[in-house]
CSV table of C-alpha atoms in Angstrom, one decimal:
chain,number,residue,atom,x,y,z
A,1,UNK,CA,-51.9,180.8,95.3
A,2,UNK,CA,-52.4,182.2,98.6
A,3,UNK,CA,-50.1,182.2,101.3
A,4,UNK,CA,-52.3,182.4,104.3
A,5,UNK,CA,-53.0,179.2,106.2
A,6,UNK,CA,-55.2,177.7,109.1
A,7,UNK,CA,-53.1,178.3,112.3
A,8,UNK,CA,-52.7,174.9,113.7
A,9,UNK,CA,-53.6,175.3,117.2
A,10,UNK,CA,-56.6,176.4,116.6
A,11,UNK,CA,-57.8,175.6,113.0
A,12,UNK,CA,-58.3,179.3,112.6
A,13,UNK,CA,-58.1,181.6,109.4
A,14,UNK,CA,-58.6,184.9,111.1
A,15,UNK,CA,-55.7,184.3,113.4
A,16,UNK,CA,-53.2,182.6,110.9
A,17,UNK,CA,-54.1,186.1,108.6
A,18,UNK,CA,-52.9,188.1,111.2
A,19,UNK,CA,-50.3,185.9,112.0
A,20,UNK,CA,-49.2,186.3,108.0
A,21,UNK,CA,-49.8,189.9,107.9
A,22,UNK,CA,-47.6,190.8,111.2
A,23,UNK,CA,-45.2,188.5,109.4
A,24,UNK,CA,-44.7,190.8,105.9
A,25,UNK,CA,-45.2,193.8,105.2
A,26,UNK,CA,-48.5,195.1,104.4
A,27,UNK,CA,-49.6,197.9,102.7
A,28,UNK,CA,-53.9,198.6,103.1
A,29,UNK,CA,-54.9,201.2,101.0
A,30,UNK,CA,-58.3,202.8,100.2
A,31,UNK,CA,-58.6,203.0,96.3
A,32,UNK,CA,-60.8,205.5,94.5
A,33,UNK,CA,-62.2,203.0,92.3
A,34,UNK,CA,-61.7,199.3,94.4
A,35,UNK,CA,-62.1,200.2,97.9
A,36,UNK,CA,-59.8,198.7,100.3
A,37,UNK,CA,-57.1,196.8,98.9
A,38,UNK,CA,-54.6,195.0,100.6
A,39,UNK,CA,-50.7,194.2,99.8
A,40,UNK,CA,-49.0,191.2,101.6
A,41,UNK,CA,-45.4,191.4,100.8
A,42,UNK,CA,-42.7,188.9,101.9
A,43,UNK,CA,-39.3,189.7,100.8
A,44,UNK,CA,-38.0,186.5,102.7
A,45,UNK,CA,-40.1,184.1,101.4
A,46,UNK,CA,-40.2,185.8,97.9
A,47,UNK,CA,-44.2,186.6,97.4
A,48,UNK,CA,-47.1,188.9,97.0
A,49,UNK,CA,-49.9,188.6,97.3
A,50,UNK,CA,-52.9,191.4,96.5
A,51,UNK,CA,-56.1,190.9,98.0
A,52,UNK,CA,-59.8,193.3,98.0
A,53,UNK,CA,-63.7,192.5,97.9
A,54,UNK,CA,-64.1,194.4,94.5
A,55,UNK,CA,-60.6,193.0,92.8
A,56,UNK,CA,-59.5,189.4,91.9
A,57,UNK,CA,-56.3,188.3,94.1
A,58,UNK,CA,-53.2,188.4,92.4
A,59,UNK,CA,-50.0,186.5,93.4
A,60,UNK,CA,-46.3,187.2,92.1
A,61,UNK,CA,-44.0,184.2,93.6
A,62,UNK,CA,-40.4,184.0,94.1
A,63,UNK,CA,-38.6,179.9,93.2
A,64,UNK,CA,-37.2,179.5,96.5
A,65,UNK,CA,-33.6,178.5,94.7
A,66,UNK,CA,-33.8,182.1,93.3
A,67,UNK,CA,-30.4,184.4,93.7
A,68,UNK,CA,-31.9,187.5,95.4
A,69,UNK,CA,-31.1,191.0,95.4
A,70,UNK,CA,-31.7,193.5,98.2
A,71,UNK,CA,-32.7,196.4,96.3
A,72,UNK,CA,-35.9,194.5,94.8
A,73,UNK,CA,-38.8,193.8,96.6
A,74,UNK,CA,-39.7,190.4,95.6
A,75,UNK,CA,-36.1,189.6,95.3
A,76,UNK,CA,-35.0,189.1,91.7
A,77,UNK,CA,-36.2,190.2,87.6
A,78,UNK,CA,-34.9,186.5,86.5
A,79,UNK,CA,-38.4,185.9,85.2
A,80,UNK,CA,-37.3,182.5,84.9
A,81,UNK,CA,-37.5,182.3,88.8
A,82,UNK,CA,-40.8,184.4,89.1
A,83,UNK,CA,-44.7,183.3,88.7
A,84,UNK,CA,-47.7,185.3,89.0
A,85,UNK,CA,-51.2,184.4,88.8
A,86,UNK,CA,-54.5,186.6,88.3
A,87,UNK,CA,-57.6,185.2,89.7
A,88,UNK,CA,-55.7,182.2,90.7
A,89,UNK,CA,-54.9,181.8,86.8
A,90,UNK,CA,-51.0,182.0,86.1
A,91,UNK,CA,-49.9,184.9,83.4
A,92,UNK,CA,-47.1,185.0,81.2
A,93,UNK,CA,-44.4,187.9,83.4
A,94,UNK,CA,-41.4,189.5,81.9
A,95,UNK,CA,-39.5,191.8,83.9
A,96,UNK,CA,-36.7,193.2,82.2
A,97,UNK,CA,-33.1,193.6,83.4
A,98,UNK,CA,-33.2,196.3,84.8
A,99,UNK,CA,-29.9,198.7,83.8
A,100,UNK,CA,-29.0,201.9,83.1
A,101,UNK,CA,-32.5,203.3,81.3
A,102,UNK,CA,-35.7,203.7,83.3
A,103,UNK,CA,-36.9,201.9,80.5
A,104,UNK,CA,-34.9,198.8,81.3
A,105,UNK,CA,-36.8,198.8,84.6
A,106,UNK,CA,-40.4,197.4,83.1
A,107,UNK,CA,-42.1,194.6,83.9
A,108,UNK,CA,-44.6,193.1,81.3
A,109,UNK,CA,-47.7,190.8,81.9
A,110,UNK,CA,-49.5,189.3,79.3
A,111,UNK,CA,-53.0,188.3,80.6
A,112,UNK,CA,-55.8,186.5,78.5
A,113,UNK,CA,-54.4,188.4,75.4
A,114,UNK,CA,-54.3,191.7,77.3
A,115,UNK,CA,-50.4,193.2,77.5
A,116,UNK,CA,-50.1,195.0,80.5
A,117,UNK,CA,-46.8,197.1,81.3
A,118,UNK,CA,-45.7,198.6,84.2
A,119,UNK,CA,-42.7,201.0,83.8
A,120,UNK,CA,-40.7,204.2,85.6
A,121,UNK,CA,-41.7,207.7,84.6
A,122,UNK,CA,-40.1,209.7,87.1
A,123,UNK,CA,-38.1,208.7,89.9
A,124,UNK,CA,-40.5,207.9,92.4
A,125,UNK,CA,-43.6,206.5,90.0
A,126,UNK,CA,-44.3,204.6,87.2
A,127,UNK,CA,-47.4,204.1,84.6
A,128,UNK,CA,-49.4,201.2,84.1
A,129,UNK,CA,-50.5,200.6,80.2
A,130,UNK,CA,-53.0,198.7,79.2
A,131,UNK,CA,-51.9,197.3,75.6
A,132,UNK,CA,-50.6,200.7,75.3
A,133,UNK,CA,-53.0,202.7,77.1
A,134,UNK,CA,-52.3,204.7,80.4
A,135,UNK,CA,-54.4,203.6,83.1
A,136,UNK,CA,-52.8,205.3,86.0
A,137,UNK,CA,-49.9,205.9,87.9
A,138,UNK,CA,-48.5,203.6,91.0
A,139,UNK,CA,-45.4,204.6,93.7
A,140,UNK,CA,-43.9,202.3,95.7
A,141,UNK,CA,-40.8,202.1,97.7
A,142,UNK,CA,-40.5,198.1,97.8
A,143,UNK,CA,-41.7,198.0,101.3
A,144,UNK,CA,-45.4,196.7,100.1
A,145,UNK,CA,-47.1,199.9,100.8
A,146,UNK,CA,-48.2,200.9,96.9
A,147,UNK,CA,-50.5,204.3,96.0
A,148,UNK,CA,-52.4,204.4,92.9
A,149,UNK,CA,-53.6,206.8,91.0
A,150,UNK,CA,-55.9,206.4,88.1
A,151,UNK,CA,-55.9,208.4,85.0
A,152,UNK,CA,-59.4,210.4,84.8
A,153,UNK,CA,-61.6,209.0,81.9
A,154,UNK,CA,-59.4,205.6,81.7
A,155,UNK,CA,-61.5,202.3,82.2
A,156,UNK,CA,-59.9,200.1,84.7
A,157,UNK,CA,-61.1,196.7,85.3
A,158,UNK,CA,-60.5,195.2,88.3
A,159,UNK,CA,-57.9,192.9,86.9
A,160,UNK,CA,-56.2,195.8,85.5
A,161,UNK,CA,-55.9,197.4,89.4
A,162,UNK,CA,-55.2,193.2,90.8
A,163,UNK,CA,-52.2,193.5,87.9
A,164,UNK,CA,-51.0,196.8,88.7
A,165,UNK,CA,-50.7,196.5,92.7
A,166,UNK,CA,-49.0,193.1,92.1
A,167,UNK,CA,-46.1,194.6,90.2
A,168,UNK,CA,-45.5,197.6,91.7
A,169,UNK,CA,-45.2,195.8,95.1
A,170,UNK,CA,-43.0,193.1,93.4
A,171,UNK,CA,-40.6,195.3,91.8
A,172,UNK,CA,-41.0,199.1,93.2
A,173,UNK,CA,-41.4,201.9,91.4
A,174,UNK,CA,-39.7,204.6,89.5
A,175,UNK,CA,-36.3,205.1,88.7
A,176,UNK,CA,-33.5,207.5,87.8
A,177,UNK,CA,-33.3,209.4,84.7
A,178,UNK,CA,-29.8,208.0,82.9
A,179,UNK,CA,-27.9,211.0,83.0
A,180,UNK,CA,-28.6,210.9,87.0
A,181,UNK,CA,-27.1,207.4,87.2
A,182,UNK,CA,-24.1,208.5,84.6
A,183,UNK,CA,-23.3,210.7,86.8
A,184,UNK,CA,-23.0,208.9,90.1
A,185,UNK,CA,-21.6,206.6,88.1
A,186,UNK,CA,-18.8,208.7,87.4
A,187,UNK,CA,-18.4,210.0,90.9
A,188,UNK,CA,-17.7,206.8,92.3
A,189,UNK,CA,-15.1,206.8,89.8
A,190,UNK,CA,-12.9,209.6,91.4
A,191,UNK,CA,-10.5,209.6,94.1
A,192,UNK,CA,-11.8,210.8,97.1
C-alpha cells in the first residue's frame, strides 16, 4: 500500500509526496549497504511506510478502529489491528505485548518462510535476526527517524533492510532492563 497520492489540483505526484512527507514524520537516512532510504511515519493516521531505489517498499498499517497508545509509534501491538506488506505482498506480523521484559517488546515477521525478529538489546537499540541470525542493529525513538547498523560479514537482502526499517519505525526501539522498570515501579509506590 502506499500512502502518497496525486494532489488534486494539479494531478501531481511530486507535490502530493511533499505534501505527505511535510505531513509525517520522516526519517531519510544514507545506509551503508542500500543507499538512501526513506521512513514516512504517520502516528495519526496509523502507518509506515519505507521507501529506497535499492530496497522493496515496506508498509506497516494501523485498522483505523484501533485503541492507540501514545508511547508507540504506529499506535498499538494488537497485531490483530496491524498489517504489513513487503514488496506490496502482506506478511504474517506478531508484535508481542509488550511488559515488563525487554523480551516482551519483540515484534516478529514471518516472510515467504523467512522468520524475522526484531527485539530490545539495550535501552536505546534492538537486533534484527534473521531466522535466528543477527543481521544488525536499529535505534529508534518512535519519531520515524531509524539508524541501522549492520553486523560486518552478515548478508542482508534488501528485504531484510525493507523489514527491519518497517519495524523499528512502527514500534521504536530498545527498552529497559527489568530490574530498571522494578525499580521505578517501586518508587512510584512510595509516598512522596
Amino acid at each position: 500500500m502506499t500512502h502518497v497520492t496525486l494532489d488534486k489540483d494539479s494531478g501531481n505526484q511530486a507535490d502530493a509526496a511533499t505534501e505527505t512527507e511535510e505531513e509525517a514524520p520522516t526519517g531519510p537516512v544514507q545506509d551503508d549497504r542500500f543507499g538512501d532510504i526513506t521512513v514516512l511515519l504517520n502516528d495519526e493516521e496509523g502507518w509506515v511506510e519505507v521507501l529506497g531505489d535499492a530496497i522493496p517498499p515496506a508498509a506497516v498499517d494501523r485498522a483505523p478502529e484501533a485503541g492507540t497508545e501514545s508511547h508507540i509509534p504506529i499506535g498499538t501491538r494488537d497485531g490483530d489491528h496491524l498489517s504489513m506488506t513487503v514488496d506490496g505482498e502482506p506478511v504474517a506480523l506478531a508484535p508481542a505485548k509488550g511488559k515488563l521484559s525487554r523480551r516482551s517488546y519483540a515484534v516478529d515477521v514471518t516472510r515467504d518462510g523467512v522468520a524475522y525478529r526484531l527485539v530490545p538489546d539495550s535501552i536505546a537499540c534492538s537486533r534484527l535476526l534473521k531466522d535466528g541470525k543477527h543481521l544488525g542493529d536499529f535505534s529508534s525513538d518512535g519519531d520515524g527517524r531509524v539508524l541501522a547498523e549492520w553486523k560486518e560479514g552478515a548478508e542482508v537482502s534488501p528485504a531484510d533492510a525493507s523489514v527491519g526499517y518497517a519495524l523499528a519505525a512502527a514500534f521504536g526501539t530498545g527498552g529497559q532492563p527489568m530490574w530498571m522498570m522494578a525499580i521505578e515501579a517501586a518508587a512510584e509506590l512510595l509516598p512522596g
